[in-house]
């Protein structure tokens, strides 16, 4: 089956500063692909190139068989883009906003009315369609923001942080809706800072940092990248250096580092089963005042790959 | 049938403007408030109403009688005899009189009373100067004949003959500047330029808002050419500016009897001025960051340019230096053109220079603003 999106070797620099370096991935029909990365990692620049707002320095983007640089109108007609902002006219009603996007995307005049009603039903806003957007709640705005990208039945839906600032009910409604779209065969490119959303919605995930994809795969494949090992966070009171040296020699511990004055992190297979041995190893050297066992998840993988340093 | 994206943008923008009640007040109500009140202060009438000029004089004095006769004969003046200087000054100050003339008995030195900022006072001064000039010519000619040895009676006879001979002279052309129109005939074009520009700047707020909320970048992701989106935004602003101008022209014609002049000429001037206002609006929409800024910056800027361009008071009241500075900006050229066209017998051919200058300003502003606007909306 032909991929809905194929991008390859995408690079973009600004005055010598590389924003995106050699990024490439594919998304098949009915597949949800997540793009994860810290702030400034290059996600927005990548999306800008995929939707045709930025011209890449190198690389190609093909959407539904249409090359974005050779035939931008055909390629753009296959993309529905949901920006992070509520990019709709606040002083127009929901229905008027949807009609505007129908016209912008060139839907035949006769089809506009029916399609607007369909999308209003899809996003659950038929009863508020004639209210001005600035009277909508945050969740309603998010849903109509997504609806505006669905009007022309795109093959690829690109969503940039679509659930920022919404209540749990609206988030669930949005995620349920996206899952239905994917089940119906739409390809999805999803970026979010909420790991649990990405884990729930996306079939494959790319972790982006410093402009490059540093890891890609299913959730299980990514978690396996850090060895599938548990993380044990210990807080010790006593001779921490001696305790750390002893713990490094303990069977099953693959990594032991001091993270703060009295804090030690261990990476170990089957950490919860190793805990009694850990405590007995430091017995008499330092007292264990706190312990936490963290099983591997996407967030742990993400932090392992991108580091703990704060980003702007 | 597939709708054109430019029309979609224009329809959405016009619908948004139609819901902005404050904006509508400034477009539909405020210009006419200004036209009425400033028009009344500048002499009320729409066309060539006669200017009331007060005179303090003793008609028994021959010179005073001659000057009064000339003033009464002037088609633009309505002479009112006033009891004393105090009453005359009060009349001028209060606006009941466009100007006043005090003619002391036995003197050839007259005192003209007027307010510096009054357009009707300026117009009255021109008419009074012309009348007094004619009497002074007669007195000087009589004095010269008497100095040459003629008796007073003979001298008077010679001057009468000279005046009679001058009536035989055929004037084949003249280049005298007409007086600035008064009343609504002045304030209607002045406020057309003023409010077309100010309201264009104010509607730039919607442009900033579209940019700020990411509406325009989102529109660029649709299968629409970038130029079509920019053209749609520019056309929306142009239509608002043109609608403002047409509204003022129609209402001022119907309610105040303002005669705008030859339609092609007026359409050309108003069209290029609306383009200038459109360029300024897009430039404003490209440069500022907050949608509150155009409303805060636009009106003061528009008023200053209006002051320099003669939209708040007649250019002759401002003096040559301000007039020169004013012509660096569009309002002065627009006023020159619209006032020229309001005179009978003029047309597009008489305002080609003004139209060309305004066209050049519009081209520069639109090019610059669209390039900046395109850059500002390039990324997400």
XYZ file of C-alpha atoms in Angstrom:
692
model
C 0.000 0.000 0.000
C 1.290 3.471 -0.848
C 2.188 5.576 2.167
C 0.039 8.648 2.740
C 3.066 10.683 3.784
C 6.636 10.165 2.764
C 9.182 12.730 3.814
C 12.872 12.199 3.327
C 16.095 14.058 4.129
C 14.320 17.187 5.339
C 16.756 19.837 6.510
C 16.337 23.495 7.359
C 18.842 26.040 8.670
C 18.429 29.640 9.762
C 21.565 31.695 9.306
C 23.868 28.752 9.924
C 21.827 27.384 12.830
C 20.464 23.965 11.951
C 16.804 23.650 12.986
C 16.072 20.348 11.258
C 18.675 17.873 10.076
C 17.957 15.019 7.710
C 14.517 14.125 9.051
C 12.545 11.430 7.258
C 9.643 9.110 8.022
C 6.563 7.612 6.450
C 2.937 7.298 7.556
C 0.666 4.670 6.075
C -3.092 5.084 5.602
C -4.860 4.401 8.888
C -1.649 4.842 10.851
C -1.099 7.347 13.650
C 2.441 8.646 13.956
C 3.641 10.643 16.957
C 6.317 13.278 16.934
C 7.785 13.809 20.392
C 10.487 16.215 21.359
C 11.408 18.903 23.857
C 10.815 22.583 23.059
C 13.103 23.776 20.280
C 13.759 20.228 19.077
C 12.588 21.055 15.537
C 9.002 19.718 15.613
C 7.384 22.994 14.507
C 9.919 23.559 11.753
C 9.319 20.007 10.540
C 5.549 20.527 10.534
C 5.951 23.895 8.768
C 7.794 22.101 5.981
C 5.224 19.296 5.820
C 2.264 21.691 5.432
C 4.039 23.863 2.878
C 4.647 26.947 4.973
C 8.415 26.601 4.899
C 10.531 25.547 1.965
C 13.070 22.931 3.091
C 16.752 23.452 2.261
C 16.890 19.807 1.251
C 14.524 16.884 1.152
C 11.155 15.923 -0.251
C 7.599 15.712 1.013
C 5.087 13.532 -0.823
C 1.455 13.471 0.358
C -0.907 10.966 -1.193
C 1.404 10.655 -4.193
C 1.640 14.428 -4.743
C 5.054 16.053 -4.359
C 4.675 19.161 -2.201
C 7.338 21.138 -4.024
C 6.300 20.104 -7.548
C 2.541 20.236 -7.090
C 1.812 22.122 -3.865
C -1.896 22.636 -4.571
C -2.528 18.889 -5.010
C -0.450 17.995 -1.949
C -2.016 20.657 0.282
C -5.512 19.530 -0.721
C -4.736 16.160 0.917
C -3.585 17.676 4.230
C -5.721 18.821 7.123
C -3.723 20.930 9.533
C -4.738 21.631 13.138
C -2.447 24.273 14.635
C -1.768 24.583 18.327
C -3.533 27.972 18.419
C -7.274 28.265 17.909
C -6.712 29.579 14.402
C -10.312 30.577 13.712
C -12.118 33.925 13.632
C -13.334 34.554 17.200
C -15.992 37.037 16.059
C -17.627 34.603 13.635
C -19.856 31.696 14.617
C -18.705 28.098 14.488
C -20.783 27.506 11.365
C -19.415 30.636 9.645
C -15.856 29.587 10.414
C -16.451 26.141 8.937
C -18.075 27.632 5.838
C -15.068 29.891 5.404
C -12.703 26.906 5.401
C -14.959 25.007 3.003
C -14.617 27.914 0.551
C -10.899 28.245 1.186
C -10.428 24.571 0.383
C -12.560 24.932 -2.715
C -15.454 22.658 -1.764
C -18.256 22.944 -4.336
C -20.820 25.516 -3.224
C -23.631 22.926 -3.156
C -21.645 20.572 -0.908
C -20.750 23.172 1.705
C -23.955 23.152 3.743
C -24.109 19.346 4.116
C -20.408 18.985 4.903
C -20.515 21.710 7.553
C -23.424 19.937 9.263
C -21.551 16.599 9.113
C -18.457 18.068 10.736
C -20.487 19.918 13.360
C -22.049 16.572 14.305
C -18.642 14.889 14.230
C -17.146 17.341 16.728
C -20.355 17.493 18.786
C -21.059 21.172 18.287
C -24.247 21.190 16.219
C -26.191 22.806 19.061
C -23.668 25.664 19.398
C -23.013 26.156 15.703
C -24.565 29.618 15.553
C -22.832 31.015 18.615
C -19.788 33.205 18.135
C -16.534 31.431 18.788
C -15.489 33.763 21.579
C -18.395 32.374 23.633
C -17.115 28.780 23.322
C -15.338 26.965 26.151
C -11.709 25.929 25.693
C -12.704 22.359 24.836
C -15.316 23.467 22.296
C -12.766 25.713 20.605
C -10.331 22.825 20.378
C -12.985 20.595 18.805
C -14.054 23.163 16.210
C -10.351 23.818 15.510
C -10.018 20.147 14.573
C -13.325 20.196 12.679
C -12.063 22.983 10.398
C -9.248 20.667 9.268
C -11.610 17.797 8.449
C -14.008 19.603 6.109
C -12.237 18.659 2.882
C -11.775 15.005 3.946
C -7.963 15.061 4.057
C -5.904 11.915 3.675
C -3.423 13.151 6.260
C -4.365 15.013 9.447
C -1.536 16.900 11.157
C -2.244 17.931 14.743
C 0.061 20.151 16.775
C -0.695 19.889 20.494
C -4.453 19.627 19.915
C -5.457 19.136 23.566
C -3.567 21.956 25.289
C -5.649 23.494 28.059
C -8.753 21.302 27.776
C -10.639 19.489 30.512
C -10.465 15.660 30.788
C -13.912 15.191 29.208
C -13.003 17.242 26.140
C -9.638 15.479 25.903
C -11.330 12.098 25.956
C -13.814 13.246 23.327
C -11.008 14.518 21.091
C -8.905 11.387 21.457
C -11.918 9.113 20.866
C -12.694 11.083 17.707
C -9.123 10.820 16.457
C -9.086 7.075 17.035
C -12.279 6.764 14.958
C -10.693 8.784 12.120
C -7.636 6.529 12.137
C -9.868 3.452 12.212
C -11.607 4.857 9.112
C -8.272 4.985 7.295
C -7.023 8.516 7.835
C -3.286 8.965 8.427
C -2.405 11.003 11.496
C 0.671 12.976 12.488
C 0.378 13.916 16.136
C 2.587 16.063 18.325
C 1.984 16.499 22.011
C 3.797 16.927 25.276
C 1.334 14.549 26.911
C 3.078 11.170 26.741
C -0.043 9.225 27.676
C -1.896 10.754 24.700
C 0.857 9.799 22.301
C 1.034 6.298 23.803
C -2.730 5.921 23.422
C -3.215 7.361 19.943
C -0.020 6.637 18.023
C 1.057 3.378 16.406
C 4.612 4.602 15.879
C 6.528 7.386 17.542
C 9.593 9.406 16.598
C 11.584 11.176 19.283
C 13.140 14.352 17.936
C 15.960 16.285 19.550
C 18.325 18.946 18.253
C 16.659 18.807 14.845
C 17.093 15.060 14.278
C 15.083 11.919 14.915
C 16.990 10.196 17.697
C 14.702 7.170 17.966
C 11.700 5.780 16.126
C 9.431 2.800 16.565
C 6.402 1.465 18.385
C 6.024 2.226 22.078
C 7.447 -1.192 22.983
C 10.393 -0.800 20.638
C 11.229 2.607 22.129
C 10.956 1.386 25.718
C 13.195 -1.524 24.820
C 15.839 0.963 23.674
C 16.644 1.759 27.302
C 16.862 -1.913 28.039
C 13.475 -2.371 29.569
C 15.219 -1.890 32.900
C 13.621 -0.411 36.004
C 14.920 2.741 37.595
C 15.475 2.707 41.367
C 15.747 6.099 43.031
C 17.341 5.885 46.516
C 17.777 8.557 49.146
C 20.583 7.648 51.552
C 21.787 9.009 54.862
C 25.381 8.022 55.635
C 28.484 7.170 53.609
C 26.947 7.568 50.160
C 30.196 7.072 48.197
C 30.900 3.690 49.828
C 27.304 2.625 49.395
C 27.437 3.598 45.700
C 30.606 1.546 45.173
C 28.977 -1.496 46.791
C 25.774 -1.093 44.726
C 27.780 -0.989 41.466
C 28.997 -4.484 42.268
C 25.521 -5.873 42.959
C 24.320 -8.443 40.460
C 21.566 -7.154 38.138
C 22.521 -3.497 38.518
C 23.685 -2.186 35.146
C 24.175 1.447 36.145
C 24.555 3.294 39.441
C 25.028 7.066 39.592
C 24.851 9.735 42.230
C 22.202 12.307 41.212
C 22.370 14.619 44.239
C 24.108 14.852 47.631
C 22.247 11.902 49.179
C 20.526 10.522 46.085
C 21.493 7.547 43.973
C 19.918 6.176 40.797
C 20.210 2.538 39.836
C 19.222 0.979 36.522
C 18.423 -2.677 37.039
C 16.541 -5.516 35.410
C 13.576 -6.490 37.583
C 14.230 -3.675 40.004
C 11.350 -4.400 42.369
C 12.682 -7.964 42.981
C 16.185 -6.608 43.558
C 15.065 -4.170 46.225
C 15.755 -6.397 49.309
C 19.321 -7.029 48.035
C 19.840 -3.286 47.474
C 18.784 -2.469 51.021
C 20.912 -5.225 52.565
C 23.948 -4.127 50.473
C 23.960 -0.645 52.013
C 23.000 -1.841 55.481
C 25.483 -0.504 57.997
C 26.931 1.966 55.480
C 23.984 4.256 54.954
C 20.370 4.309 55.982
C 17.778 4.157 53.212
C 15.378 7.034 53.960
C 13.369 6.868 50.703
C 13.051 4.511 47.775
C 11.138 4.635 44.496
C 11.016 2.017 41.754
C 10.079 3.385 38.328
C 9.150 0.879 35.635
C 10.141 1.741 32.043
C 7.641 3.884 30.090
C 7.680 6.293 27.183
C 8.455 9.242 29.419
C 11.454 7.424 30.876
C 12.614 6.619 27.370
C 12.041 10.200 26.277
C 14.021 11.597 29.201
C 16.728 8.989 28.716
C 17.115 9.997 25.048
C 16.709 13.754 25.373
C 18.159 14.289 28.846
C 16.854 16.079 31.937
C 18.200 19.514 31.062
C 15.495 22.182 31.001
C 14.670 23.545 27.520
C 13.232 26.964 26.689
C -19.185 25.821 -8.926
C -16.072 26.292 -6.777
C -15.992 29.511 -4.755
C -12.891 31.673 -5.116
C -10.730 31.818 -1.992
C -10.270 35.577 -2.401
C -14.030 36.034 -2.144
C -14.110 33.757 0.896
C -11.528 35.942 2.639
C -13.288 39.164 1.642
C -16.673 37.854 2.802
C -15.263 36.718 6.149
C -13.434 39.989 6.733
C -16.423 42.169 5.821
C -18.666 40.075 8.054
C -16.234 40.585 10.909
C -16.119 44.359 10.356
C -19.918 44.505 10.189
C -20.053 43.055 13.722
C -17.626 45.544 15.212
C -20.052 48.072 16.711
C -17.374 50.549 17.758
C -15.814 50.356 14.303
C -19.207 50.874 12.658
C -19.849 53.931 14.812
C -16.599 55.464 13.586
C -17.401 54.595 9.975
C -21.120 55.449 9.826
C -21.728 58.124 12.474
C -18.525 59.911 13.411
C -17.625 61.359 9.980
C -20.998 63.090 9.739
C -20.795 64.477 13.249
C -17.475 66.006 12.250
C -18.772 67.245 8.880
C -21.781 68.927 10.487
C -20.056 70.628 13.399
C -16.859 71.686 11.639
C -18.890 72.627 8.563
C -21.104 74.891 10.636
C -18.045 76.465 12.243
C -16.575 77.118 8.803
C -19.639 78.839 7.447
C -22.321 76.219 7.111
C -23.352 76.236 3.476
C -22.494 73.663 0.905
C -21.811 75.997 -1.980
C -21.163 79.687 -2.486
C -23.179 81.120 0.414
C -22.416 84.786 1.004
C -20.010 85.508 3.821
C -21.311 87.851 6.533
C -18.855 90.758 6.978
C -19.500 93.430 9.580
C -18.563 97.026 8.902
C -18.113 99.957 11.278
C -18.095 103.150 9.150
C -19.678 106.533 8.645
C -21.281 106.542 5.215
C -21.002 110.334 5.074
C -17.260 109.907 4.608
C -16.593 109.707 0.835
C -13.844 107.083 1.092
C -15.894 104.947 3.479
C -18.889 105.284 1.180
C -16.827 104.194 -1.828
C -15.431 101.156 0.014
C -18.868 100.177 1.281
C -20.280 100.418 -2.215
C -17.564 98.092 -3.501
C -18.060 95.621 -0.625
C -21.830 95.541 -1.141
C -21.292 94.917 -4.833
C -19.111 91.875 -4.131
C -21.077 88.682 -4.937
C -19.513 86.646 -2.109
C -20.127 89.143 0.702
C -23.114 90.062 2.795
C -22.347 93.427 4.415
C -23.807 94.103 7.831
C -23.465 97.522 9.402
C -22.428 97.171 13.018
C -22.822 99.814 15.750
C -19.294 99.752 17.137
C -15.933 97.997 17.252
C -16.750 95.976 20.387
C -19.879 94.562 18.800
C -17.934 93.799 15.613
C -15.181 91.936 17.445
C -17.736 89.982 19.460
C -19.484 88.988 16.229
C -16.238 87.740 14.668
C -15.208 85.917 17.824
C -18.605 84.248 18.105
C -18.607 83.206 14.452
C -21.657 85.301 13.492
C -19.391 87.320 11.225
C -16.748 85.829 8.950
C -14.714 89.050 9.287
C -15.119 92.706 10.120
C -13.881 95.981 8.639
C -13.426 99.162 10.659
C -13.179 102.329 8.511
C -12.213 105.342 10.652
C -13.656 108.656 9.363
C -11.273 110.646 7.127
C -8.682 107.854 7.039
C -7.508 105.625 4.276
C -6.157 103.034 6.770
C -8.750 100.336 7.512
C -8.707 97.690 10.162
C -9.614 94.122 9.225
C -10.878 91.935 12.059
C -10.794 88.148 11.650
C -9.661 85.012 13.419
C -6.499 83.395 12.077
C -7.888 79.873 12.031
C -11.186 80.655 10.341
C -11.465 79.433 6.759
C -14.449 81.687 6.098
C -12.438 84.602 7.537
C -9.679 83.847 5.052
C -12.175 83.788 2.214
C -13.750 87.056 3.414
C -10.319 88.645 3.604
C -9.681 87.833 -0.064
C -12.974 89.456 -1.059
C -12.423 92.524 1.147
C -8.875 92.939 -0.217
C -10.224 92.915 -3.764
C -12.911 95.507 -3.025
C -10.600 97.788 -1.084
C -7.999 97.432 -3.821
C -10.415 98.755 -6.400
C -11.237 101.868 -4.290
C -7.554 102.402 -3.553
C -6.861 102.303 -7.287
C -9.388 105.047 -7.904
C -7.998 107.206 -5.067
C -4.404 106.729 -6.284
C -5.361 107.559 -9.874
C -7.226 110.685 -8.765
C -4.267 111.739 -6.609
C -1.879 111.219 -9.537
C -4.062 113.301 -11.882
C -4.290 116.066 -9.296
C -0.488 116.017 -8.854
C -0.117 116.351 -12.606
C -2.041 119.636 -12.480
C -5.625 118.578 -13.079
C -8.361 120.164 -11.055
C -10.197 117.792 -8.678
C -13.216 117.799 -11.009
C -11.029 117.147 -14.054
C -9.119 114.458 -12.210
C -12.374 112.732 -11.290
C -13.474 112.916 -14.932
C -10.167 111.369 -16.107
C -10.487 108.488 -13.628
C -14.099 107.839 -14.701
C -12.900 107.633 -18.324
C -10.113 105.247 -17.342
C -12.604 103.015 -15.514
C -14.908 103.079 -18.512
C -12.007 102.174 -20.816
C -11.037 99.256 -18.586
C -14.483 97.798 -19.172
C -13.574 97.425 -22.850
C -10.611 95.232 -22.024
C -11.330 91.592 -22.816
C -9.901 89.144 -20.365
C -8.721 86.133 -22.348
C -7.396 84.114 -19.449
C -6.808 84.278 -15.754
C -4.746 82.414 -13.248
C -6.103 83.728 -10.015
C -6.657 81.193 -7.297
C -10.237 80.740 -6.281
C -11.073 81.066 -2.630
C -11.245 77.827 -0.653
C -14.824 76.497 -0.486
C -16.571 77.023 2.790
C -18.846 75.077 5.060
C -19.821 71.537 4.132
C -18.228 71.982 0.711
C -14.929 72.038 2.587
C -15.537 69.696 5.512
C -17.076 66.881 3.453
C -13.940 66.177 1.351
C -11.742 66.909 4.368
C -13.560 64.336 6.491
C -13.708 61.863 3.648
C -9.907 61.781 3.561
C -9.584 61.964 7.334
C -11.977 59.124 8.162
C -11.092 56.922 5.199
C -7.512 56.927 6.449
C -8.251 56.707 10.172
C -10.780 53.893 9.828
C -8.489 51.978 7.494
C -5.793 52.149 10.139
C -8.260 51.052 12.806
C -9.455 48.000 10.833
C -5.827 46.903 10.658
C -6.535 45.547 14.158
C -8.442 42.658 12.570
C -5.430 41.969 10.368
C -3.109 41.845 13.389
C -5.596 39.556 15.136
C -5.688 37.194 12.135
C -1.911 37.120 12.142
C -1.625 36.742 15.911
C -4.058 33.831 16.241
C -2.419 31.987 13.357
C -5.394 32.344 11.024
C -3.304 33.542 8.104
C -0.588 30.875 8.363
C -3.415 28.346 8.505
C -4.938 29.846 5.365
C -1.550 29.467 3.660
C -1.712 25.713 4.328
C -4.851 25.475 2.166
C -4.492 24.757 -1.557
C -4.521 28.477 -2.269
C -1.767 30.585 -3.774
C -0.044 32.830 -1.269
C -0.728 35.833 -3.478
C -4.466 35.089 -3.429
C -4.539 35.194 0.377
C -2.596 38.459 0.451
C -4.800 39.912 -2.292
C -7.926 38.859 -0.381
C -6.694 40.617 2.744
C -5.740 43.770 0.792
C -9.036 43.804 -1.125
C -10.983 43.537 2.148
C -9.260 46.635 3.505
C -9.644 48.494 0.215
C -13.391 47.798 0.176
C -13.762 49.154 3.713
C -11.861 52.324 2.744
C -13.845 52.738 -0.481
C -17.152 52.089 1.299
C -16.274 54.762 3.839
C -15.532 57.244 1.060
C -18.674 56.420 -0.933
C -20.836 56.672 2.180
C -19.518 60.166 2.941
C -19.966 61.280 -0.673
C -23.531 60.000 -0.972
C -24.750 61.244 2.413
C -23.061 64.654 2.113
C -24.544 65.092 -1.374
C -28.045 64.153 -0.258
C -28.149 65.852 3.143
C -25.833 68.820 2.757
C -26.009 69.407 -0.990
C -22.251 69.034 -1.389
C -21.185 69.062 -5.027
C -18.180 66.763 -5.491
C -17.499 67.560 -9.125
C -16.784 65.526 -12.214
C -17.445 61.830 -11.337
C -14.450 60.277 -13.140
C -12.063 62.678 -11.495
C -13.592 62.137 -8.060
C -13.587 58.351 -8.532
C -9.912 58.432 -9.526
C -8.891 60.565 -6.545
C -10.963 58.613 -4.029
C -9.820 55.296 -5.529
C -6.107 56.038 -5.280
C -6.539 57.550 -1.823
C -8.359 54.375 -0.699
C -5.377 52.401 -2.042
C -3.019 54.607 -0.026
C -5.142 53.964 3.080
C -5.133 50.225 2.292
C -1.338 50.196 2.013
C -1.023 52.092 5.300
C -3.440 49.663 6.986
C -1.521 46.578 5.842
C 1.757 48.206 6.840
C 0.303 48.848 10.282
C -1.038 45.293 10.395
C 2.416 43.960 9.547
C 4.465 46.065 11.940
C 2.583 45.998 15.220
C 2.262 43.003 17.519
C -0.973 43.620 19.408
C -4.436 44.137 17.938
C -4.918 47.047 20.362
C -2.069 49.009 18.798
C -3.727 49.988 15.478
C -6.669 51.516 17.356
C -4.241 53.402 19.592
C -1.808 54.544 16.895
C -4.084 54.915 13.846
C -6.386 57.782 14.865
C -3.648 60.095 16.234
C -1.509 59.432 13.165
C -4.469 60.022 10.864
C -5.332 63.273 12.652
C -1.755 64.583 12.431
C -1.601 63.781 8.711
C -5.049 65.354 8.355
C -3.838 68.519 10.099
C -0.833 68.743 7.796
C -3.003 68.039 4.771
C -5.622 70.686 5.468
C -8.365 68.297 6.598
C -8.896 70.061 9.917
C -8.485 73.638 8.720
C -7.882 75.277 5.368
C -4.311 74.953 4.150
C -3.989 78.748 3.734
C -4.493 79.100 7.497
C -1.477 76.884 8.135
C 1.083 78.893 6.193
C 3.527 77.898 3.475
C 5.928 75.870 5.661
C 3.242 73.538 6.992
C 1.722 73.380 3.526
C 5.066 72.186 2.125
C 5.464 69.600 4.891
C 1.857 68.523 4.358
C 2.569 67.698 0.746
C 4.985 64.983 1.858
C 1.872 63.043 2.879
C -1.224 61.887 0.980
C -3.912 64.002 2.649
C -2.653 67.308 1.224
C -2.641 65.914 -2.314
C -6.096 64.441 -1.786
C -7.434 67.775 -0.509
C -5.880 69.681 -3.399
C -7.511 67.288 -5.854
C -10.975 67.168 -4.266
C -11.137 70.963 -3.779
C -10.059 71.498 -7.380
C -12.734 69.096 -8.606
C -15.409 70.851 -6.522
C -14.953 73.965 -8.688
C -17.202 74.150 -11.724
C -15.590 73.343 -15.045
C -12.820 71.140 -13.661
C -12.250 67.440 -14.293
C -9.786 64.564 -14.139
C -7.386 66.450 -16.394
C -6.998 69.160 -13.735
C -5.941 66.711 -11.021
C -3.640 64.385 -12.950
C -0.602 65.454 -10.918
C -2.401 64.810 -7.629
C -3.691 61.433 -8.855
C -0.195 60.484 -10.035
C 1.413 61.422 -6.714
C -1.244 59.543 -4.753
C -0.854 56.573 -7.110
C 2.890 56.543 -6.497
C 2.382 56.712 -2.728
C -0.150 53.857 -2.955
C 2.244 51.723 -5.037
C 5.116 52.235 -2.588
C 2.970 51.593 0.496
C 1.226 48.534 -0.947
C 4.450 46.944 -2.199
C 6.275 47.525 1.060
C 3.369 46.436 3.219
C 2.598 43.266 1.274
C 6.244 42.161 1.343
C 6.399 42.763 5.100
C 3.029 41.128 5.662
C 4.043 38.080 3.661
C 7.223 37.723 5.725
C 5.366 38.127 9.004
C 2.986 35.291 8.159
C 5.525 32.886 6.727
C 5.921 30.523 9.690
C 3.566 28.859 12.115
